[in-house]
Amino acid sequence: LFVLGTSGVSPTPNLVFKKANNAIQNGADAVAIYQDDASNFKFGTPVTQTNLIDAIVYDTNDNDDSGLLDGLGLTVQYNEDENSKKDTQSIQRKADNTFEVKDPTPGVLNNGTGVKKPTITISTTKDVYVEGQEFDVTFTCSKNVEKDLTINYTLTNETFTTSDYTADLSVTILNGTASASTKVVLTDDTDEEDNETLVVTFDKLDPDYQAANNFYSLTIKDNDFAVSDYGTPLNPTYGKVVSTASGDYYSSLYGLSGQDLKDAITTLISDASVVRAQTYGDVWDILKEADVNPSNSSEIWLLYSEKGRAKSEQQGSGSSVGKWNREHVYPQSRGGFKDGTSRSADGKDVYMDTDATHTEHGHADAHALRPADSGENTRRSNNDFGDEYNGPAGNDGSWKGDVARSVMYMALRYNALDVVKGNPDNSTVGQLGDLTHLLAWNKTDRPDDYEMHRNNVVYDWQKNRNPFIDYPELADYVFGDKQGVLFNKKTSIIEKSLAIDFVPNPVVDKIRFKKAISGRIEIYDVNGKKVLADNINALEYDLSSLKSGLYFYYITTKTESYKGKIVKK
């Protein structure tokens, strides 16, 4: 007779929960009805029987919660999954005041008796449209109506207003029929804006009918987006975006090695007189600028998933499906900086003083925060990179060098953080692995224009840079096999090209270069494992020892570095 729940419930509830933190959770938990003022039930209020009208304690195959049962004066806790159908069944009161678990009966009594109202369903042929297009919104009744039924509805939602469309907001299902449609014409403006969400909502539906669905959402894509002259991580370009750092930004590092080099980097990127700490709320704005999809300025680029997603699909209070959120490359729990900064945005020019001792500022350090699909973010959890997390199935690994350089940055930016070999226990605070994989990833996925662009943007906000993006070879001087070698700008490798010319590719046995190569060649498999390393001084090289598959090559000479993909037949 009265239904409350999220907008995904059908028929649409009389009262809709619009915020995710107001959703009904899985057990062990409880729902209670009080006759009281809401101000007496602030977050954290203890369970009480004062002014309690009714309550139920439930679970999903959990142990009884004695605290809830005693606090509410109950003795029975009901298992909503007793029929192994927790996602589709509900707990319903019977006439004797006990409860049973069965298929829900919204709109009628729990025993199934009563008159169920006909339902009206909103539908469109697609769920994504582009500015300038037109489409039909159809309203369908579960049975033929017995008199003309006029339906009024609205289309506005936040930034999507009446200026964004032309439509008749009233439609009539004629007597003896079950559906009617109305046309919506989207305005093709010239404004560059994020994709928007159009929401179709009933406006005072006839009380003899009930909504099968409501708050019906459509994505309206902007067609005025800009395209950058540099590529995405999947189709990288090099040399189009240059560093915005001053010429002497890294001068304090030259001629150092070992711990002296580490200390100098830490001093540079955490200098209390220069570096700024922003809030977790500001991170939304930073990422929309730093991680803009080069192919579509109305989108961000998703880490791990390797594709664009509308900026407007930022995860908020509703469902996380199809949304993006802020992924901590160095997980909050592993870094010990969970909720270390405010969730409110206060802009670029409002900031906190910081240094290497302020680990809590890692919570909002944009050098180690990236847009990620909400589901993939959850799947990564707080696992180490490498054996524990290697990305979604079939990914091309275009993100691997990026996360390697982010983790290495964090290990030097904050005194309490480190990157280590192997997979330390995930409850260990201040350590993240696996360094061996990350060093390899730093080589197989070198910094591109996309990563240089984001380094420049974050530098503009935080006034510090990720040095492993500007000088990826630093990873070997700080964490790898060159820790005893002096770092010198004049001898550091300059990335000259995405690839070096050779044939054939795919290769059967030998590859032949366009010109003789004198340097070193390293071959890595798709998991970042080094499978071949050798000096080379020849016009051709034998790869017949490799098994069939996809590999990454990395060739260095005295002045140049080349990397790319090679397929072995």
Coordinates of C-alpha atoms in Angstrom, one line a residue:
L1 CA 0.0 0.0 0.0
F2 CA 3.0 2.3 0.6
V3 CA 6.4 1.6 -0.9
L4 CA 9.7 3.3 -0.2
G5 CA 13.0 2.5 -1.9
T6 CA 15.4 3.6 -4.7
S7 CA 14.3 4.7 -8.1
G8 CA 15.2 1.2 -9.4
V9 CA 12.3 -0.4 -7.6
S10 CA 9.2 -1.2 -9.7
P11 CA 6.5 0.0 -9.3
T12 CA 8.2 3.3 -8.4
P13 CA 8.1 3.8 -4.6
N14 CA 5.8 6.5 -3.1
L15 CA 9.0 7.8 -1.4
V16 CA 12.2 7.5 -3.3
F17 CA 15.7 7.4 -1.6
K18 CA 17.8 9.8 -3.6
K19 CA 21.0 9.4 -1.7
A20 CA 23.1 6.3 -1.7
N21 CA 23.8 6.6 2.0
N22 CA 20.0 6.4 2.6
A23 CA 19.7 3.1 0.9
I24 CA 18.7 0.0 2.8
Q25 CA 21.8 -2.1 3.5
N26 CA 22.3 -5.8 3.5
G27 CA 22.2 -7.3 7.0
A28 CA 22.9 -7.8 9.8
D29 CA 20.9 -4.6 10.1
A30 CA 17.6 -3.2 11.1
V31 CA 14.7 -1.0 9.9
A32 CA 12.8 0.8 12.6
I33 CA 9.8 3.2 12.6
Y34 CA 9.7 5.9 15.3
Q35 CA 7.1 8.6 16.0
D36 CA 9.4 11.4 16.8
D37 CA 11.2 14.4 15.4
A38 CA 14.0 13.7 12.9
S39 CA 16.4 16.0 14.7
N40 CA 16.5 13.5 17.5
F41 CA 18.1 10.9 15.2
K42 CA 21.3 12.4 14.1
F43 CA 24.0 10.1 12.6
G44 CA 25.4 7.9 15.4
T45 CA 22.3 8.0 17.6
P46 CA 22.2 4.8 19.7
V47 CA 19.4 2.3 19.2
T48 CA 16.4 3.0 21.5
Q49 CA 12.9 1.7 22.2
T50 CA 11.7 5.2 23.1
N51 CA 8.9 6.2 20.8
L52 CA 9.5 3.0 18.8
I53 CA 6.4 2.0 16.7
D54 CA 7.8 -1.1 15.0
A55 CA 11.0 -2.7 13.8
I56 CA 12.6 -5.7 12.1
V57 CA 16.1 -7.0 12.3
Y58 CA 17.3 -8.9 9.3
D59 CA 20.4 -10.5 7.8
T60 CA 21.9 -12.1 4.7
N61 CA 23.2 -15.4 6.2
D62 CA 24.9 -13.5 9.1
N63 CA 25.0 -14.3 12.8
D64 CA 22.4 -12.7 15.0
D65 CA 23.1 -9.1 16.1
S66 CA 22.3 -9.2 19.8
G67 CA 22.9 -5.4 20.1
L68 CA 20.2 -4.6 17.6
L69 CA 17.8 -7.3 18.9
D70 CA 18.2 -6.2 22.5
G71 CA 18.1 -2.5 21.7
L72 CA 14.9 -2.8 19.8
G73 CA 13.3 -5.4 22.2
L74 CA 13.1 -8.2 19.6
T75 CA 14.1 -11.8 19.7
V76 CA 14.0 -12.9 16.0
Q77 CA 16.3 -11.9 13.2
Y78 CA 15.1 -12.8 9.7
N79 CA 17.3 -14.0 6.9
E80 CA 16.3 -12.4 3.6
D81 CA 18.5 -14.9 1.7
E82 CA 16.9 -18.0 3.2
N83 CA 15.7 -19.0 -0.3
S84 CA 18.9 -18.0 -2.0
K85 CA 17.1 -15.1 -3.7
K86 CA 18.1 -12.1 -1.6
D87 CA 18.2 -9.8 -4.7
T88 CA 14.6 -10.5 -5.8
Q89 CA 12.7 -11.4 -2.6
S90 CA 11.6 -9.4 0.4
I91 CA 10.7 -9.9 4.0
Q92 CA 6.9 -9.6 4.5
R93 CA 4.7 -9.5 7.6
K94 CA 2.0 -12.1 7.9
A95 CA -1.4 -11.8 9.6
D96 CA 0.0 -13.3 12.8
N97 CA 2.7 -10.5 13.0
T98 CA 5.5 -12.9 12.1
F99 CA 7.4 -12.5 8.9
E100 CA 8.2 -14.6 5.8
V101 CA 10.6 -14.3 2.9
K102 CA 9.0 -14.5 -0.6
D103 CA 8.5 -12.6 -3.9
P104 CA 7.4 -9.0 -3.2
T105 CA 3.8 -7.8 -3.7
P106 CA 4.0 -4.0 -4.1
G107 CA 0.7 -2.3 -4.5
V108 CA -1.4 -5.0 -2.8
L109 CA -1.5 -6.8 0.6
N110 CA 1.3 -9.1 1.5
N111 CA -1.0 -12.1 1.0
G112 CA -1.7 -11.0 -2.5
T113 CA -5.2 -9.8 -2.1
G114 CA -6.5 -6.5 -3.1
V115 CA -6.8 -4.6 -6.4
K116 CA -3.5 -3.9 -8.1
K117 CA -3.5 -0.7 -10.1
P118 CA -2.4 -0.7 -13.7
T119 CA 1.1 0.4 -14.3
I120 CA 2.6 3.0 -16.7
T121 CA 6.0 2.4 -18.1
I122 CA 8.3 5.1 -19.7
S123 CA 10.5 4.0 -22.5
T124 CA 12.7 5.2 -25.4
T125 CA 14.4 3.3 -28.2
K126 CA 17.9 4.2 -27.0
D127 CA 19.4 5.6 -23.8
V128 CA 22.0 7.9 -25.5
Y129 CA 21.2 10.8 -27.9
V130 CA 23.3 13.6 -29.4
E131 CA 22.4 17.3 -29.4
G132 CA 20.3 18.1 -32.5
Q133 CA 18.6 14.6 -32.6
E134 CA 15.0 13.9 -32.0
F135 CA 13.3 10.9 -30.4
D136 CA 10.0 9.6 -29.1
V137 CA 9.2 9.1 -25.4
T138 CA 6.6 6.3 -25.1
F139 CA 4.2 5.8 -22.2
T140 CA 2.7 2.2 -22.0
C141 CA -0.1 1.0 -19.7
S142 CA -0.1 -2.6 -18.5
K143 CA -3.6 -2.9 -20.0
N144 CA -5.9 -0.9 -22.4
V145 CA -7.2 2.1 -20.7
E146 CA -11.0 2.4 -20.3
K147 CA -11.1 6.2 -20.7
D148 CA -8.7 8.8 -22.2
L149 CA -5.6 9.0 -19.9
T150 CA -3.7 12.3 -20.0
I151 CA -0.1 12.0 -18.7
N152 CA 1.9 15.1 -17.8
Y153 CA 5.7 14.9 -17.4
T154 CA 8.8 16.9 -17.0
L155 CA 12.2 16.7 -18.7
T156 CA 14.4 19.1 -16.7
N157 CA 17.3 17.9 -14.6
E158 CA 20.1 20.1 -13.1
T159 CA 21.9 21.7 -16.1
F160 CA 19.5 20.2 -18.6
T161 CA 16.8 22.9 -18.8
T162 CA 13.9 23.9 -21.1
S163 CA 16.4 25.7 -23.4
D164 CA 17.9 22.3 -24.3
Y165 CA 14.8 20.8 -25.9
T166 CA 11.4 21.4 -27.6
A167 CA 8.5 19.0 -26.6
D168 CA 4.9 18.8 -25.7
L169 CA 5.0 17.8 -22.0
S170 CA 1.5 16.3 -22.1
V171 CA 0.5 13.1 -23.9
T172 CA -2.9 11.2 -24.0
I173 CA -3.4 7.4 -24.2
L174 CA -6.7 7.1 -25.9
N175 CA -9.6 5.0 -24.6
G176 CA -9.2 1.3 -25.7
T177 CA -5.5 1.6 -26.3
A178 CA -2.4 1.0 -24.1
S179 CA 0.3 3.5 -25.3
A180 CA 1.0 6.9 -26.7
S181 CA 4.2 8.7 -27.7
T182 CA 5.5 12.2 -27.8
K183 CA 8.4 13.7 -29.7
V184 CA 11.4 15.4 -28.1
V185 CA 13.7 17.6 -30.3
L186 CA 17.1 18.3 -28.7
T187 CA 18.6 21.8 -29.2
D188 CA 21.8 21.9 -31.1
D189 CA 23.6 24.8 -29.4
T190 CA 27.2 25.9 -29.9
D191 CA 28.3 25.7 -26.3
E192 CA 31.1 23.3 -25.3
E193 CA 29.7 21.5 -22.3
D194 CA 29.8 18.2 -20.5
N195 CA 27.4 15.5 -21.5
E196 CA 24.1 16.0 -19.6
T197 CA 21.5 13.7 -18.1
L198 CA 17.9 14.1 -19.2
V199 CA 15.4 12.7 -16.7
V200 CA 11.8 12.0 -17.6
T201 CA 9.6 12.3 -14.5
F202 CA 5.8 11.9 -14.1
D203 CA 4.0 15.0 -13.0
K204 CA 1.1 14.0 -10.7
L205 CA 0.1 10.7 -12.4
D206 CA -3.6 9.8 -12.2
P207 CA -4.1 8.1 -8.8
D208 CA -5.9 5.2 -10.5
Y209 CA -2.5 4.2 -12.0
Q210 CA 1.0 3.7 -10.7
A211 CA 4.4 4.2 -12.2
A212 CA 6.2 1.1 -13.3
N213 CA 9.3 3.3 -13.5
N214 CA 10.0 6.9 -13.0
F215 CA 13.0 9.3 -13.1
Y216 CA 13.8 7.7 -16.4
S217 CA 17.4 8.8 -17.4
L218 CA 18.9 9.4 -20.8
T219 CA 22.4 10.7 -21.7
I220 CA 22.5 13.7 -24.0
K221 CA 26.0 14.0 -25.6
D222 CA 27.4 17.3 -26.5
N223 CA 28.6 17.6 -30.1
D224 CA 30.7 20.7 -29.6
F225 CA 33.7 19.0 -27.9
A226 CA 37.3 19.8 -28.8
V227 CA 40.0 17.4 -29.9
S228 CA 43.6 17.7 -28.7
D229 CA 46.6 17.4 -31.0
Y230 CA 48.1 14.7 -28.8
G231 CA 47.0 11.1 -28.5
T232 CA 45.3 8.9 -25.9
P233 CA 47.4 6.4 -23.9
L234 CA 46.1 3.7 -26.3
N235 CA 47.4 5.7 -29.3
P236 CA 50.2 7.7 -27.7
T237 CA 52.1 10.6 -29.2
Y238 CA 55.4 12.0 -28.0
G239 CA 57.0 15.5 -28.1
K240 CA 53.8 17.4 -28.8
V241 CA 53.4 18.5 -25.1
V242 CA 56.4 19.9 -23.4
S243 CA 57.1 20.4 -19.7
T244 CA 56.1 23.7 -18.2
A245 CA 58.8 23.5 -15.5
S246 CA 61.5 26.1 -15.5
G247 CA 64.9 25.1 -17.0
D248 CA 66.6 24.7 -13.6
Y249 CA 63.7 22.9 -11.8
Y250 CA 65.7 19.7 -11.5
S251 CA 69.2 21.3 -11.1
S252 CA 69.4 20.2 -7.5
L253 CA 69.4 16.5 -8.5
Y254 CA 72.3 16.6 -10.9
G255 CA 75.5 14.9 -9.8
L256 CA 73.8 12.9 -7.0
S257 CA 73.2 9.2 -6.4
G258 CA 71.8 6.8 -3.8
Q259 CA 70.2 8.3 -0.7
D260 CA 71.5 11.8 -1.5
L261 CA 69.5 11.6 -4.8
K262 CA 66.4 10.4 -3.0
D263 CA 66.6 13.1 -0.4
A264 CA 67.0 15.8 -3.0
I265 CA 63.9 14.6 -4.9
T266 CA 61.9 14.6 -1.6
T267 CA 63.1 18.1 -0.8
L268 CA 62.2 19.3 -4.3
I269 CA 58.7 17.8 -4.5
S270 CA 57.7 18.5 -0.9
D271 CA 59.3 22.0 -0.4
A272 CA 57.1 23.6 2.3
S273 CA 57.8 27.1 0.8
V274 CA 56.5 26.2 -2.6
V275 CA 54.3 23.1 -2.7
R276 CA 50.6 23.3 -2.0
A277 CA 48.1 20.7 -0.7
Q278 CA 44.6 20.8 -2.2
T279 CA 41.4 19.1 -0.9
Y280 CA 39.8 15.9 -2.0
G281 CA 36.9 18.0 -3.2
D282 CA 39.3 19.9 -5.5
V283 CA 40.4 16.6 -7.0
W284 CA 37.3 16.3 -9.1
D285 CA 38.1 19.5 -10.9
I286 CA 41.8 18.7 -11.2
L287 CA 41.1 15.3 -12.8
K288 CA 38.6 16.8 -15.3
E289 CA 41.4 19.1 -16.5
A290 CA 44.4 16.7 -16.1
D291 CA 42.8 13.6 -17.4
V292 CA 40.6 15.0 -20.2
N293 CA 40.2 12.6 -23.1
P294 CA 42.4 14.0 -25.9
S295 CA 39.8 12.7 -28.4
N296 CA 36.8 14.4 -26.7
S297 CA 37.0 17.3 -24.3
S298 CA 33.6 16.4 -22.7
E299 CA 35.1 13.2 -21.4
I300 CA 37.8 12.0 -19.0
W301 CA 40.1 9.1 -19.7
L302 CA 39.7 6.0 -17.5
L303 CA 42.7 4.4 -15.9
Y304 CA 42.8 0.6 -16.2
S305 CA 39.7 0.5 -18.5
E306 CA 41.6 2.5 -21.2
K307 CA 38.6 4.5 -22.6
G308 CA 36.8 7.8 -22.3
R309 CA 33.8 8.5 -20.2
A310 CA 31.6 11.6 -19.9
K311 CA 32.7 14.0 -17.2
S312 CA 29.1 14.2 -16.2
E313 CA 29.1 10.5 -15.3
Q314 CA 31.0 11.4 -12.1
Q315 CA 29.9 9.1 -9.3
G316 CA 27.5 10.9 -6.8
S317 CA 24.9 9.7 -4.5
G318 CA 23.1 7.1 -6.7
S319 CA 24.2 3.9 -8.4
S320 CA 27.9 3.6 -9.2
V321 CA 27.2 1.5 -12.3
G322 CA 28.6 3.3 -15.4
K323 CA 30.1 6.0 -13.3
W324 CA 33.7 7.1 -12.7
N325 CA 35.3 8.0 -9.4
R326 CA 38.7 8.9 -7.9
E327 CA 41.1 6.0 -7.8
H328 CA 44.0 6.2 -5.3
V329 CA 46.9 4.6 -7.1
Y330 CA 48.5 4.3 -3.6
P331 CA 45.4 3.0 -1.7
Q332 CA 44.2 5.1 1.2
S333 CA 44.3 2.2 3.7
R334 CA 47.8 1.2 2.5
G335 CA 49.0 4.8 2.8
G336 CA 47.4 5.6 6.1
F337 CA 45.8 8.9 4.8
K338 CA 42.1 7.8 4.6
D339 CA 39.9 11.0 4.7
G340 CA 43.0 13.1 5.4
T341 CA 41.6 16.2 3.6
S342 CA 38.2 17.9 3.2
R343 CA 35.7 16.6 0.7
S344 CA 34.7 20.2 -0.1
A345 CA 36.3 22.0 -3.1
D346 CA 37.7 25.5 -2.4
G347 CA 39.6 26.2 -5.6
K348 CA 43.2 26.4 -6.8
D349 CA 44.1 29.5 -4.8
V350 CA 43.0 28.1 -1.4
Y351 CA 45.4 25.5 -0.2
M352 CA 47.2 24.0 2.8
D353 CA 50.9 24.3 3.7
T354 CA 52.5 20.9 3.4
D355 CA 55.8 19.0 3.5
A356 CA 57.0 15.4 3.5
T357 CA 55.7 14.8 7.1
H358 CA 52.1 15.5 6.2
T359 CA 51.1 12.0 5.0
E360 CA 47.4 12.9 5.3
H361 CA 47.8 15.2 2.3
G362 CA 48.4 12.0 0.2
H363 CA 44.6 11.7 0.4
A364 CA 44.2 14.5 -2.2
D365 CA 47.6 14.3 -4.1
A366 CA 46.5 14.5 -7.7
H367 CA 49.8 13.0 -8.9
A368 CA 48.5 9.7 -7.5
L369 CA 44.8 10.0 -8.2
R370 CA 43.2 9.1 -11.5
P371 CA 39.7 8.7 -12.9
A372 CA 38.6 5.1 -12.9
D373 CA 35.4 3.1 -13.6
S374 CA 33.8 2.7 -10.2
G375 CA 33.5 -1.1 -10.6
E376 CA 37.1 -1.5 -11.7
N377 CA 38.2 0.7 -8.8
T378 CA 36.4 -1.7 -6.4
R379 CA 38.0 -4.7 -8.1
R380 CA 41.5 -3.3 -7.8
S381 CA 40.7 -2.7 -4.1
N382 CA 43.9 -2.1 -2.1
N383 CA 45.9 -4.8 -3.9
D384 CA 49.6 -4.5 -4.9
F385 CA 50.3 -4.1 -8.6
G386 CA 51.6 -7.0 -10.6
D387 CA 50.7 -10.5 -9.4
E388 CA 47.8 -9.2 -7.3
Y389 CA 46.4 -6.7 -9.8
N390 CA 47.2 -6.6 -13.5
G391 CA 44.2 -4.7 -14.8
P392 CA 40.9 -5.9 -16.4
A393 CA 40.9 -8.8 -18.8
G394 CA 42.3 -7.9 -22.2
N395 CA 43.7 -4.5 -21.3
D396 CA 46.6 -3.2 -23.4
G397 CA 48.7 -2.0 -20.4
S398 CA 48.7 1.6 -21.4
W399 CA 48.2 2.6 -17.8
K400 CA 51.0 0.5 -16.3
G401 CA 53.9 3.0 -16.6
D402 CA 51.6 5.7 -15.3
V403 CA 50.8 3.9 -12.1
A404 CA 54.5 2.9 -11.7
R405 CA 55.6 6.5 -11.8
S406 CA 52.7 7.6 -9.5
V407 CA 53.7 5.0 -6.8
M408 CA 57.4 5.9 -7.0
Y409 CA 56.4 9.6 -6.7
M410 CA 54.4 8.9 -3.5
A411 CA 57.3 6.8 -2.0
L412 CA 59.5 10.0 -2.2
R413 CA 56.9 12.7 -1.6
Y414 CA 55.9 11.4 1.9
N415 CA 58.4 10.1 4.5
A416 CA 56.0 7.5 5.8
L417 CA 55.4 5.8 2.4
D418 CA 57.6 3.3 0.5
V419 CA 57.4 1.0 -2.5
V420 CA 58.9 -2.5 -2.0
K421 CA 59.5 -5.7 -3.8
G422 CA 57.0 -8.5 -3.5
N423 CA 53.5 -8.3 -2.1
P424 CA 53.4 -7.1 1.5
D425 CA 50.3 -7.9 3.5
N426 CA 47.5 -5.6 2.4
S427 CA 47.0 -4.5 6.0
T428 CA 50.6 -3.2 6.1
V429 CA 50.5 0.6 6.2
G430 CA 53.2 2.5 4.4
Q431 CA 54.3 -0.2 1.9
L432 CA 53.1 -1.0 -1.6
G433 CA 54.4 -3.5 -4.1
D434 CA 55.5 -4.9 -6.4
L435 CA 58.6 -2.8 -7.2
T436 CA 60.0 -5.4 -9.6
H437 CA 56.8 -5.1 -11.8
L438 CA 56.7 -1.3 -11.5
L439 CA 60.3 -0.9 -12.6
A440 CA 59.5 -3.1 -15.7
W441 CA 56.3 -1.2 -16.4
N442 CA 58.1 2.1 -16.3
K443 CA 60.2 0.8 -19.2
T444 CA 57.5 -0.9 -21.3
D445 CA 55.0 2.0 -21.0
R446 CA 57.1 5.2 -21.3
P447 CA 55.7 8.7 -20.5
D448 CA 53.7 10.1 -23.4
D449 CA 52.1 13.5 -24.2
Y450 CA 49.0 12.6 -22.2
E451 CA 51.0 12.0 -19.1
M452 CA 53.1 15.1 -19.7
H453 CA 49.9 17.1 -20.0
R454 CA 48.6 15.9 -16.7
N455 CA 52.0 16.5 -15.0
N456 CA 51.7 20.1 -16.2
V457 CA 48.1 20.5 -14.9
V458 CA 48.9 19.1 -11.5
Y459 CA 52.0 21.2 -11.3
D460 CA 49.8 24.3 -11.9
W461 CA 47.6 23.3 -8.9
Q462 CA 50.1 21.8 -6.5
K463 CA 53.3 23.5 -7.6
N464 CA 55.2 20.3 -7.7
R465 CA 55.9 17.8 -10.5
N466 CA 56.3 14.0 -10.8
P467 CA 60.0 13.8 -11.7
F468 CA 59.6 10.2 -13.0
I469 CA 57.4 11.6 -15.8
D470 CA 59.9 14.2 -16.9
Y471 CA 62.8 11.8 -16.4
P472 CA 61.6 8.2 -16.4
E473 CA 65.1 6.9 -16.2
L474 CA 65.3 8.3 -12.7
A475 CA 63.4 5.2 -11.6
D476 CA 66.6 3.1 -12.2
Y477 CA 68.8 5.7 -10.4
V478 CA 66.5 5.7 -7.3
F479 CA 65.0 2.2 -7.1
G480 CA 66.8 0.1 -9.8
D481 CA 70.2 -1.0 -11.0
K482 CA 71.7 2.5 -11.2
Q483 CA 71.5 3.5 -7.6
G484 CA 75.2 3.9 -7.3
V485 CA 75.5 6.0 -10.5
L486 CA 75.5 9.8 -10.5
F487 CA 72.4 11.3 -12.2
N488 CA 73.4 13.8 -14.8
K489 CA 71.1 15.7 -17.1
K490 CA 73.7 15.6 -20.0
T491 CA 73.8 11.8 -20.0
S492 CA 70.2 11.1 -19.2
I493 CA 68.2 9.4 -21.9
I494 CA 66.1 11.5 -24.2
E495 CA 63.0 9.8 -25.6
K496 CA 63.3 10.4 -29.3
S497 CA 60.7 8.1 -30.9
L498 CA 57.8 5.8 -30.3
A499 CA 59.4 3.1 -32.3
I500 CA 62.5 2.2 -34.3
D501 CA 62.2 1.1 -37.9
F502 CA 62.6 -2.6 -38.4
V503 CA 61.0 -5.4 -40.4
P504 CA 59.1 -7.7 -40.3
N505 CA 56.5 -7.3 -37.6
P506 CA 55.1 -9.9 -36.9
V507 CA 58.5 -11.6 -36.8
V508 CA 59.3 -15.3 -37.4
D509 CA 63.0 -15.3 -36.4
K510 CA 65.1 -12.2 -37.1
I511 CA 64.3 -8.6 -37.3
R512 CA 66.3 -6.2 -39.6
F513 CA 66.8 -2.6 -38.7
K514 CA 66.8 0.4 -41.1
K515 CA 70.2 1.2 -39.8
A516 CA 72.7 -0.6 -37.5
I517 CA 71.9 -0.3 -33.8
S518 CA 74.6 0.0 -31.1
G519 CA 73.2 -0.3 -27.6
R520 CA 71.1 -2.6 -25.5
I521 CA 67.8 -4.4 -26.2
E522 CA 65.4 -5.6 -23.6
I523 CA 62.2 -7.6 -24.3
Y524 CA 59.3 -7.8 -21.8
D525 CA 56.1 -10.0 -21.9
V526 CA 52.6 -8.6 -21.5
N527 CA 52.9 -9.1 -17.7
G528 CA 56.0 -6.9 -17.5
K529 CA 58.4 -9.8 -17.0
K530 CA 61.8 -9.3 -18.7
V531 CA 62.3 -12.3 -21.0
L532 CA 65.4 -11.2 -22.9
A533 CA 68.3 -8.7 -22.3
D534 CA 71.3 -8.3 -24.5
N535 CA 73.8 -5.9 -25.9
I536 CA 73.4 -5.2 -29.6
N537 CA 75.7 -3.9 -32.3
A538 CA 74.3 -5.0 -35.6
L539 CA 71.9 -4.5 -38.5
E540 CA 69.7 -7.4 -37.4
Y541 CA 68.8 -9.4 -34.3
D542 CA 67.6 -13.0 -33.7
L543 CA 64.3 -13.4 -31.8
S544 CA 63.7 -17.0 -32.6
S545 CA 64.1 -18.0 -29.0
L546 CA 60.8 -16.2 -28.0
K547 CA 57.5 -18.1 -27.8
S548 CA 54.6 -16.9 -30.0
G549 CA 52.8 -13.8 -28.5
L550 CA 52.9 -10.1 -27.9
Y551 CA 56.0 -8.4 -26.4
F552 CA 57.3 -5.0 -25.7
Y553 CA 60.8 -4.0 -26.7
Y554 CA 63.0 -1.3 -25.2
I555 CA 66.2 -0.3 -27.0
T556 CA 68.7 2.2 -25.7
T557 CA 71.7 3.8 -27.2
K558 CA 74.0 6.5 -25.8
T559 CA 71.6 9.3 -26.8
E560 CA 68.3 7.7 -27.6
S561 CA 65.6 5.4 -26.3
Y562 CA 63.1 3.5 -28.4
K563 CA 60.1 1.4 -27.3
G564 CA 57.2 -0.4 -29.0
K565 CA 55.3 -3.6 -29.5
I566 CA 56.4 -6.6 -31.4
V567 CA 54.4 -9.8 -32.3
K568 CA 56.2 -13.1 -32.5
K569 CA 54.7 -15.7 -34.8

